[in-house]
Amino acid sequence: MARQKRYDVYRRADLWADGAAARTPPEGTVQQGALADEAALDDPPPVDAALLQRGRERYEAVCSPCHGLTGHGDGMVVQRGFPKPPSYHEDRLRAAPARYFVDVITHGYGVMYRYANRVEPRDRWAIAAYIRALQFSQGARVAEVPGLAEKIPEARP
Amino acid sequence: MPDTAAPVRDDAVGHAEGPPEAPDIRVKPVLLTGLFIVAFVAVTLAALRFYRDVVITSPNTEPARTVAGPALQRDPQADLARLLADQRRRLDTYAWVDWDRGIARMPVADAMRRLATRGAQGYAAPLQPERVPPLGSRGGAASPLPPPGTVAASPREVRR
């Protein structure tokens, strides 16, 4: 069992013309479940309490180390010197459509690599919905939210 | 016979205790020599100190520089707990963010509850109209991402 007739990773293999044991999948290869993932990405699930709760749980597990619990881009990883991601509460990202967040999770952006292999398509929409909740929570217009003005404790910041 | 008289025997009579013998060295030169040695050592030490302070200018005599310690985490768990507690507090409280523009923050649970009632409109951007951020724009940073190969900004600059 210790010695097997197989190629080790990154080793030389004389069987193929280029001599490399690592092979590229043939042209047009599709990952299993890719069609279902694409369909799920194209069809955003309705925003309800369960989706938001799922989004919160996934956000705090996957995104918060860099983006911070409040989405200001001040997570622990950033405190230790890594590049600061953008805050969700700036105008650029408050005006971005929810699909933009899903696309960034899927393909990565800037120094953020793609999270397609660790966040399911439905969870990406859940995270996008929770980001909307974060934007609503951290930058609510008092005049448009009934009952909010009475709950703010101090008169002025 | 004249020699009937008993001979004088020293051991019987014993020696009389004479006066103490006078020292045959002179104390004054010894004391002067010791004093000279003490004075010589003192003068030598003082001269060496003067030489070290005034004459020597080699790098070894430069004053020690104070270097800032490395930014190490002595207690990572406490740091993380402090950071998370601060962020949880911002996530769970009501407070003004911008009084002049009438913007405040509220607990995210409250925001989730309100958002859940909107249905499909829950995805809508809170700042209308929706616009896709331009490709390559670096949100949160004033300058675009530096091209590869250039020296990245130090973490201290990047940090808020």
Short mmCIF file of N, CA and C in Angstrom, two decimals, chain A residues 56-57 59-80 130 134 138, chain B residues 73 75-93 105 108 160:
data_model
loop_
_atom_site.label_atom_id
_atom_site.label_comp_id
_atom_site.label_asym_id
_atom_site.label_seq_id
_atom_site.Cartn_x
_atom_site.Cartn_y
_atom_site.Cartn_z
N ARG A 56 -27.31 36.77 8.60
CA ARG A 56 -26.54 37.27 9.75
C ARG A 56 -25.56 36.23 10.25
N GLU A 57 -26.04 34.99 10.33
CA GLU A 57 -25.17 33.91 10.84
C GLU A 57 -23.98 33.70 9.89
N TYR A 59 -22.82 35.88 7.66
CA TYR A 59 -21.99 37.10 7.61
C TYR A 59 -21.02 37.13 8.78
N GLU A 60 -21.54 36.85 9.97
CA GLU A 60 -20.66 36.93 11.14
C GLU A 60 -19.61 35.83 11.14
N ALA A 61 -19.93 34.72 10.46
CA ALA A 61 -18.94 33.64 10.41
C ALA A 61 -17.91 33.88 9.31
N VAL A 62 -18.33 34.34 8.15
CA VAL A 62 -17.44 34.38 6.98
C VAL A 62 -16.90 35.79 6.74
N CYS A 63 -17.73 36.79 6.86
CA CYS A 63 -17.35 38.13 6.40
C CYS A 63 -16.78 39.02 7.50
N SER A 64 -17.26 38.81 8.74
CA SER A 64 -16.93 39.78 9.79
C SER A 64 -15.45 39.86 10.15
N PRO A 65 -14.64 38.81 9.97
CA PRO A 65 -13.22 39.00 10.31
C PRO A 65 -12.58 40.17 9.59
N CYS A 66 -13.00 40.45 8.34
CA CYS A 66 -12.45 41.61 7.63
C CYS A 66 -13.41 42.79 7.68
N HIS A 67 -14.68 42.54 7.38
CA HIS A 67 -15.61 43.66 7.22
C HIS A 67 -16.14 44.18 8.55
N GLY A 68 -15.93 43.46 9.62
CA GLY A 68 -16.41 43.92 10.91
C GLY A 68 -17.87 43.56 11.11
N LEU A 69 -18.28 43.47 12.36
CA LEU A 69 -19.65 43.07 12.65
C LEU A 69 -20.65 44.10 12.13
N THR A 70 -20.25 45.37 12.10
CA THR A 70 -21.18 46.40 11.64
C THR A 70 -20.99 46.76 10.18
N GLY A 71 -20.01 46.14 9.51
CA GLY A 71 -19.81 46.41 8.10
C GLY A 71 -19.04 47.67 7.80
N HIS A 72 -18.35 48.20 8.79
CA HIS A 72 -17.55 49.40 8.54
C HIS A 72 -16.16 49.08 8.00
N GLY A 73 -15.88 47.81 7.79
CA GLY A 73 -14.57 47.44 7.27
C GLY A 73 -13.49 47.52 8.33
N ASP A 74 -13.83 47.20 9.56
CA ASP A 74 -12.86 47.33 10.65
C ASP A 74 -12.79 46.04 11.46
N GLY A 75 -12.73 44.93 10.75
CA GLY A 75 -12.66 43.65 11.45
C GLY A 75 -11.29 43.42 12.08
N MET A 76 -11.19 42.30 12.78
CA MET A 76 -9.95 42.03 13.51
C MET A 76 -8.76 41.87 12.56
N VAL A 77 -9.00 41.27 11.40
CA VAL A 77 -7.91 41.08 10.45
C VAL A 77 -7.36 42.44 10.02
N VAL A 78 -8.27 43.40 9.85
CA VAL A 78 -7.83 44.74 9.45
C VAL A 78 -7.04 45.40 10.58
N GLN A 79 -7.46 45.16 11.80
CA GLN A 79 -6.75 45.76 12.93
C GLN A 79 -5.31 45.26 12.99
N ARG A 80 -5.06 44.09 12.45
CA ARG A 80 -3.71 43.55 12.50
C ARG A 80 -2.92 43.88 11.25
N TYR A 130 -28.65 40.68 4.37
CA TYR A 130 -28.21 41.12 5.70
C TYR A 130 -27.37 42.39 5.60
N LEU A 134 -27.79 45.76 7.57
CA LEU A 134 -26.72 46.53 8.24
C LEU A 134 -26.74 47.98 7.79
N GLN A 138 -27.32 50.91 10.46
CA GLN A 138 -26.27 51.85 10.84
C GLN A 138 -26.45 53.23 10.21
N GLN B 73 0.89 41.32 19.62
CA GLN B 73 -0.30 41.17 20.47
C GLN B 73 0.10 40.36 21.69
N ASP B 75 -2.05 39.83 24.19
CA ASP B 75 -3.23 39.09 24.64
C ASP B 75 -4.27 39.10 23.52
N PRO B 76 -4.11 38.23 22.51
CA PRO B 76 -5.01 38.29 21.36
C PRO B 76 -6.48 38.08 21.73
N GLN B 77 -6.72 37.18 22.68
CA GLN B 77 -8.11 36.91 23.02
C GLN B 77 -8.78 38.16 23.60
N ALA B 78 -8.05 38.87 24.47
CA ALA B 78 -8.63 40.06 25.07
C ALA B 78 -8.84 41.14 24.01
N ASP B 79 -7.88 41.26 23.06
CA ASP B 79 -8.05 42.24 21.99
C ASP B 79 -9.30 41.95 21.18
N LEU B 80 -9.45 40.70 20.81
CA LEU B 80 -10.62 40.33 20.01
C LEU B 80 -11.90 40.56 20.80
N ALA B 81 -11.88 40.18 22.07
CA ALA B 81 -13.09 40.36 22.88
C ALA B 81 -13.45 41.85 22.99
N ARG B 82 -12.43 42.69 23.14
CA ARG B 82 -12.69 44.13 23.26
C ARG B 82 -13.27 44.67 21.96
N LEU B 83 -12.67 44.25 20.83
CA LEU B 83 -13.15 44.73 19.53
C LEU B 83 -14.58 44.27 19.28
N LEU B 84 -14.84 42.99 19.54
CA LEU B 84 -16.18 42.47 19.28
C LEU B 84 -17.20 43.12 20.21
N ALA B 85 -16.80 43.37 21.45
CA ALA B 85 -17.74 44.01 22.37
C ALA B 85 -18.11 45.41 21.87
N ASP B 86 -17.11 46.13 21.36
CA ASP B 86 -17.38 47.47 20.84
C ASP B 86 -18.30 47.40 19.63
N GLN B 87 -18.04 46.42 18.74
CA GLN B 87 -18.87 46.34 17.54
C GLN B 87 -20.27 45.84 17.86
N ARG B 88 -20.35 44.92 18.83
CA ARG B 88 -21.69 44.47 19.25
C ARG B 88 -22.49 45.63 19.83
N ARG B 89 -21.78 46.48 20.57
CA ARG B 89 -22.49 47.61 21.17
C ARG B 89 -23.05 48.52 20.06
N ARG B 90 -22.25 48.75 19.01
CA ARG B 90 -22.74 49.57 17.91
C ARG B 90 -23.85 48.86 17.15
N LEU B 91 -23.84 47.52 17.22
CA LEU B 91 -24.83 46.76 16.47
C LEU B 91 -26.16 46.66 17.22
N ASP B 92 -26.15 46.93 18.50
CA ASP B 92 -27.33 46.66 19.32
C ASP B 92 -27.89 47.89 20.03
N THR B 93 -27.48 49.08 19.64
CA THR B 93 -27.94 50.26 20.38
C THR B 93 -28.53 51.28 19.42
N ARG B 105 -28.56 55.36 14.14
CA ARG B 105 -28.42 53.91 14.02
C ARG B 105 -29.38 53.25 14.99
N VAL B 108 -29.55 46.05 14.84
CA VAL B 108 -29.70 45.37 13.56
C VAL B 108 -30.88 44.40 13.61
N ARG B 160 -7.30 52.48 9.62
CA ARG B 160 -8.11 53.66 9.82
C ARG B 160 -7.47 54.55 10.85
#
